[in-house]
Short mmCIF file of C-alpha atoms in Angstrom, two decimals:
data_model
loop_
_atom_site.label_atom_id
_atom_site.label_comp_id
_atom_site.label_asym_id
_atom_site.label_seq_id
_atom_site.Cartn_x
_atom_site.Cartn_y
_atom_site.Cartn_z
CA MET L 1 -42.49 -183.23 -0.21
CA ASN L 2 -40.96 -186.65 0.37
CA LEU L 3 -37.48 -185.19 -0.21
CA ARG L 4 -38.17 -182.52 2.42
CA LEU L 5 -39.23 -185.11 4.98
CA ALA L 6 -36.12 -187.18 4.26
CA LEU L 7 -33.84 -184.20 4.88
CA LEU L 8 -35.56 -183.42 8.19
CA GLY L 9 -35.09 -187.05 9.26
CA LEU L 10 -31.35 -186.92 8.52
CA VAL L 11 -30.90 -183.74 10.55
CA ALA L 12 -32.78 -185.23 13.52
CA ALA L 13 -30.70 -188.42 13.44
CA SER L 14 -27.45 -186.45 13.34
CA SER L 15 -28.51 -184.36 16.38
CA CYS L 16 -29.35 -187.49 18.41
CA CYS L 17 -25.93 -188.94 17.66
CA ASN L 18 -24.19 -185.78 18.82
CA VAL L 19 -26.16 -185.69 22.10
CA ALA L 20 -25.40 -189.36 22.79
CA ALA L 21 -21.72 -188.82 22.15
CA ALA L 22 -21.67 -185.87 24.54
CA PHE L 23 -23.05 -187.99 27.41
CA THR L 24 -20.98 -191.11 26.68
CA PRO L 25 -18.29 -191.58 29.46
CA LYS L 26 -14.73 -191.39 28.19
CA ALA L 27 -11.88 -193.60 29.34
CA PHE L 28 -9.60 -191.90 31.92
CA VAL L 29 -6.15 -191.15 30.53
CA PRO L 30 -3.60 -190.31 33.26
CA GLN L 31 -1.70 -187.12 32.62
CA PRO L 32 2.09 -187.17 32.99
CA LYS L 33 3.64 -185.23 35.87
CA LYS L 34 4.79 -181.76 35.03
CA LEU L 35 8.55 -181.32 35.01
CA VAL L 36 10.36 -178.01 35.26
CA THR L 37 13.77 -177.93 33.63
CA THR L 38 16.33 -175.76 35.37
CA SER L 39 19.38 -174.10 33.87
CA SER L 40 21.56 -177.02 34.97
CA SER L 41 19.35 -179.48 33.05
CA THR L 42 18.15 -180.92 36.37
CA GLU L 43 14.50 -181.95 36.44
CA LEU L 44 12.50 -180.80 39.42
CA TRP L 45 9.04 -182.20 39.88
CA ARG L 46 6.57 -179.88 41.53
CA PRO L 47 3.36 -181.10 43.15
CA SER L 48 0.11 -180.30 41.44
CA SER L 49 -2.18 -177.50 42.52
CA ALA L 50 -4.34 -180.06 44.36
CA THR L 51 -1.72 -180.23 47.11
CA SER L 52 -2.89 -178.05 49.98
CA MET L 53 -0.78 -175.70 52.04
CA VAL L 54 -0.61 -175.73 55.84
CA ALA L 55 0.70 -173.25 58.40
CA GLY L 56 4.30 -172.27 57.88
CA GLY L 57 4.24 -172.91 54.16
CA ALA L 58 4.54 -176.69 54.45
CA GLU L 59 2.83 -178.77 51.80
CA ARG L 60 0.39 -181.48 52.72
CA GLY L 61 -0.60 -184.19 50.30
CA MET L 62 0.13 -187.68 49.10
CA GLN L 63 2.80 -186.54 46.68
CA GLU L 64 6.47 -185.94 47.51
CA GLU L 65 8.95 -183.56 45.96
CA TYR L 66 12.25 -184.79 44.58
CA TYR L 67 15.31 -182.86 43.48
CA ASP L 68 18.10 -184.56 41.61
CA GLY L 69 16.78 -187.94 42.70
CA VAL L 70 16.74 -187.05 46.42
CA ARG L 71 13.52 -186.55 48.36
CA ILE L 72 13.00 -183.03 49.66
CA GLY L 73 11.46 -183.33 53.12
CA PRO L 74 11.15 -181.41 56.38
CA PRO L 75 14.25 -180.32 58.29
CA PRO L 76 15.86 -182.72 60.80
CA ASP L 77 14.01 -183.25 64.06
CA LEU L 78 15.13 -181.35 67.16
CA PRO L 79 16.88 -184.31 68.91
CA SER L 80 18.99 -184.78 65.79
CA LEU L 81 20.02 -181.12 65.83
CA LEU L 82 20.94 -181.39 69.52
CA LEU L 83 22.91 -184.55 68.82
CA HIS L 84 24.81 -182.73 66.07
CA ASN L 85 26.01 -180.32 68.78
CA ARG L 86 26.93 -183.26 71.04
CA ILE L 87 23.98 -182.67 73.36
CA VAL L 88 22.12 -185.61 74.92
CA TYR L 89 18.82 -184.88 76.65
CA ILE L 90 17.12 -187.18 79.17
CA GLY L 91 13.60 -185.85 79.67
CA MET L 92 11.70 -189.00 80.66
CA PRO L 93 11.83 -191.75 83.30
CA LEU L 94 14.53 -194.35 82.69
CA VAL L 95 12.61 -197.04 80.85
CA PRO L 96 14.22 -199.46 78.33
CA ALA L 97 13.34 -197.33 75.28
CA VAL L 98 14.98 -194.25 76.81
CA THR L 99 18.06 -196.23 77.86
CA GLU L 100 18.45 -197.65 74.36
CA LEU L 101 18.35 -194.19 72.79
CA ILE L 102 20.76 -192.57 75.28
CA ILE L 103 23.32 -195.37 74.96
CA ALA L 104 23.11 -195.27 71.17
CA GLU L 105 23.70 -191.51 71.18
CA LEU L 106 26.69 -191.81 73.52
CA LEU L 107 28.28 -194.52 71.41
CA TYR L 108 27.70 -192.56 68.22
CA LEU L 109 29.28 -189.41 69.68
CA ASN L 110 32.19 -191.49 70.97
CA TYR L 111 33.09 -192.68 67.47
CA GLU L 112 32.43 -189.29 65.92
CA SER L 113 35.02 -187.59 68.15
CA THR L 114 37.03 -188.93 71.07
CA THR L 115 38.02 -185.51 72.41
CA ASP L 116 35.05 -183.13 72.10
CA PRO L 117 32.95 -183.20 75.29
CA ILE L 118 29.39 -184.47 75.46
CA THR L 119 26.80 -182.41 77.36
CA MET L 120 24.02 -184.43 79.00
CA TYR L 121 20.97 -182.52 80.23
CA ILE L 122 18.95 -184.44 82.82
CA ASN L 123 15.30 -183.75 83.64
CA SER L 124 14.11 -187.14 84.81
CA SER L 125 12.35 -188.77 87.73
CA GLY L 126 14.68 -191.76 87.47
CA THR L 127 13.15 -195.22 87.50
CA THR L 128 9.88 -193.93 88.99
CA THR L 129 7.18 -191.55 87.87
CA ALA L 130 6.65 -188.16 89.46
CA ASP L 131 4.19 -189.67 91.96
CA GLY L 132 6.64 -192.41 92.99
CA GLN L 133 5.30 -195.34 90.97
CA ALA L 134 8.08 -197.68 89.80
CA VAL L 135 8.32 -197.89 86.00
CA GLY L 136 11.85 -199.15 85.40
CA PHE L 137 14.77 -200.99 86.93
CA GLU L 138 18.02 -199.60 88.31
CA THR L 139 19.87 -201.65 85.71
CA GLU L 140 18.74 -199.06 83.14
CA ALA L 141 20.65 -196.36 85.04
CA PHE L 142 23.63 -198.68 85.56
CA ALA L 143 23.86 -199.26 81.81
CA ILE L 144 23.93 -195.51 81.08
CA ALA L 145 26.46 -194.88 83.88
CA ASP L 146 28.76 -197.60 82.56
CA VAL L 147 28.65 -196.19 79.02
CA MET L 148 29.34 -192.67 80.36
CA LYS L 149 32.57 -194.06 81.84
CA TYR L 150 33.27 -196.25 78.82
CA VAL L 151 33.27 -193.56 76.13
CA ARG L 152 36.44 -191.53 75.68
CA PRO L 153 34.97 -188.00 75.46
CA PRO L 154 34.28 -186.34 78.82
CA VAL L 155 30.59 -186.22 79.69
CA HIS L 156 29.36 -182.96 81.25
CA THR L 157 26.07 -183.26 83.15
CA VAL L 158 23.48 -180.54 83.75
CA ALA L 159 20.42 -180.93 85.98
CA LEU L 160 17.28 -178.98 85.16
CA GLY L 161 13.81 -179.43 86.53
CA GLN L 162 14.29 -182.65 88.45
CA ALA L 163 16.91 -185.32 88.96
CA PHE L 164 15.38 -187.96 91.20
CA GLY L 165 16.84 -191.24 92.39
CA ALA L 166 18.74 -192.96 89.60
CA ALA L 167 18.78 -189.71 87.60
CA ALA L 168 20.64 -188.02 90.48
CA MET L 169 23.17 -190.84 90.36
CA LEU L 170 23.70 -190.21 86.63
CA LEU L 171 24.10 -186.50 87.35
CA ALA L 172 26.97 -187.30 89.71
CA GLN L 173 28.68 -189.54 87.14
CA GLY L 174 29.69 -186.60 84.96
CA LYS L 175 33.30 -185.49 84.70
CA ARG L 176 34.56 -184.02 87.96
CA GLY L 177 34.41 -180.23 87.74
CA GLN L 178 31.83 -180.36 84.90
CA ARG L 179 28.69 -181.33 86.82
CA PHE L 180 26.17 -178.50 86.87
CA ALA L 181 22.62 -177.63 87.86
CA LEU L 182 20.36 -174.77 86.89
CA PRO L 183 19.22 -172.53 89.78
CA ASN L 184 15.72 -173.98 90.17
CA ALA L 185 16.52 -177.67 89.70
CA THR L 186 15.59 -180.18 92.40
CA ILE L 187 17.73 -183.22 93.23
CA LEU L 188 16.40 -186.16 95.21
CA LEU L 189 18.17 -189.09 96.85
CA ASN L 190 16.09 -192.18 97.64
CA GLN L 191 16.29 -195.95 97.55
CA PRO L 192 15.03 -198.29 94.81
CA LYS L 193 11.50 -199.62 94.95
CA SER L 194 10.66 -203.28 94.44
CA MET L 195 8.04 -204.36 91.90
CA ALA L 196 8.14 -207.99 93.06
CA ARG L 197 4.98 -210.03 92.67
CA GLY L 198 4.25 -213.72 93.00
CA GLN L 199 5.23 -216.39 95.49
CA ALA L 200 7.11 -215.66 98.70
CA ALA L 201 10.30 -217.31 97.42
CA ASP L 202 10.23 -215.14 94.29
CA ILE L 203 9.64 -212.01 96.35
CA ALA L 204 12.62 -212.90 98.59
CA ILE L 205 14.88 -213.34 95.55
CA LYS L 206 13.72 -210.02 94.13
CA ALA L 207 14.22 -208.28 97.48
CA LYS L 208 17.80 -209.50 97.54
CA GLU L 209 18.36 -208.07 94.07
CA VAL L 210 16.80 -204.74 95.09
CA ALA L 211 19.12 -204.55 98.12
CA HIS L 212 22.10 -205.18 95.84
CA ASN L 213 20.98 -202.47 93.43
CA ARG L 214 20.49 -200.08 96.32
CA ARG L 215 24.03 -200.62 97.56
CA GLN L 216 25.43 -200.35 94.03
CA THR L 217 23.66 -197.02 93.54
CA CYS L 218 24.93 -195.70 96.86
CA GLU L 219 28.49 -196.80 96.04
CA LEU L 220 28.41 -194.94 92.72
CA ILE L 221 27.11 -191.79 94.44
CA ALA L 222 29.68 -192.11 97.25
CA GLN L 223 32.55 -192.42 94.76
CA ALA L 224 31.34 -189.39 92.83
CA CYS L 225 30.76 -187.27 95.95
CA GLY L 226 33.80 -188.40 97.92
CA LYS L 227 31.68 -189.53 100.87
CA PRO L 228 31.65 -192.78 102.86
CA VAL L 229 29.22 -195.38 101.53
CA SER L 230 27.58 -195.67 104.94
CA THR L 231 26.73 -191.94 104.90
CA VAL L 232 25.11 -192.17 101.47
CA ILE L 233 23.18 -195.32 102.45
CA GLU L 234 21.83 -193.52 105.50
CA ASP L 235 20.82 -190.48 103.43
CA CYS L 236 19.10 -192.68 100.85
CA SER L 237 17.19 -194.67 103.48
CA ARG L 238 14.63 -191.86 103.46
CA VAL L 239 13.77 -189.27 100.84
CA LYS L 240 16.40 -186.51 100.84
CA TYR L 241 15.79 -183.38 98.77
CA LEU L 242 18.74 -181.25 97.74
CA GLN L 243 18.52 -177.78 96.27
CA PRO L 244 21.31 -176.88 93.79
CA TYR L 245 23.56 -175.16 96.33
CA GLU L 246 22.98 -177.97 98.82
CA ALA L 247 23.98 -180.45 96.12
CA VAL L 248 27.22 -178.51 95.64
CA GLU L 249 27.96 -178.83 99.38
CA TYR L 250 27.07 -182.51 99.26
CA GLY L 251 29.52 -183.05 96.38
CA LEU L 252 26.89 -184.28 93.94
CA ILE L 253 27.52 -181.40 91.52
CA ASP L 254 30.28 -178.83 91.15
CA GLN L 255 28.54 -175.60 90.24
CA VAL L 256 25.19 -173.84 89.85
CA ILE L 257 25.14 -172.14 86.46
CA GLU L 258 23.17 -169.33 84.89
CA ASN L 259 21.87 -168.96 81.36
CA GLU L 260 25.12 -168.14 79.50
CA SER L 261 27.62 -170.43 81.21
CA LEU L 262 27.21 -173.25 78.69
CA ALA L 263 26.49 -171.30 75.53
CA VAL L 264 26.82 -173.53 72.45
CA LYS L 265 27.10 -172.10 68.95
CA PRO L 266 24.60 -173.94 66.72
CA SER L 267 27.08 -175.25 64.18
CA PHE L 268 24.39 -177.22 62.36
CA MET L 269 22.95 -174.02 60.87
CA SER L 270 25.97 -173.63 58.60
CA ARG L 271 25.50 -177.15 57.24
CA LEU L 272 21.81 -177.05 56.39
#
């Protein structure tokens, strides 16, 4: 009888130990990343199944995929693809950040090739917003215009949407015979706006600078259009809208183009 009770006690103790071991937390041991060996003995790490998929088949997660030591990421952004085809696009008002990017692109294309032309598409309200509020200085446009003349490749300009104020001046700075506008573009000539604030002496100094910038802008337009400076100053004294064919008569552009006149073969596709 005592032997029977002793055996039952041993069985019960063994069961308790097994239950306790089952509920005892175990130390986390990180698992190594799975590697897939290709025929060329190159290791390609693939993300785990926890990585979710988003529209278009792109993977979203904290992990990155590497092939032969190089990160595999998304394709180049659209401005980079345009730049590869020597296309510069101005689609915002001329603020310092935009000026910095445009000048950097022009200089890069200049050292990449000194003969292949650069096509600049302009859809900008100049140094003001669409409602006429000043957001930049004419010196931003002067910097771009100077670099357009400085680089060796010819710069072709194309207006689309709007080319107001300083943007119209940049449109006229393209190579003679290669200044275009799409049929529904709008071109506007006006004079710079002052953002002077403060004491009367400071406002007077700023007004003098604005008058100088106004004359400089008119001189650049007059040289590009072949018109007297006095005529351009008079036209810019008030807002002057020009439709594409009127801009051709004015001498601001050379031709109104349709959809296939400037067809560019996307050479970047063969290099992806």
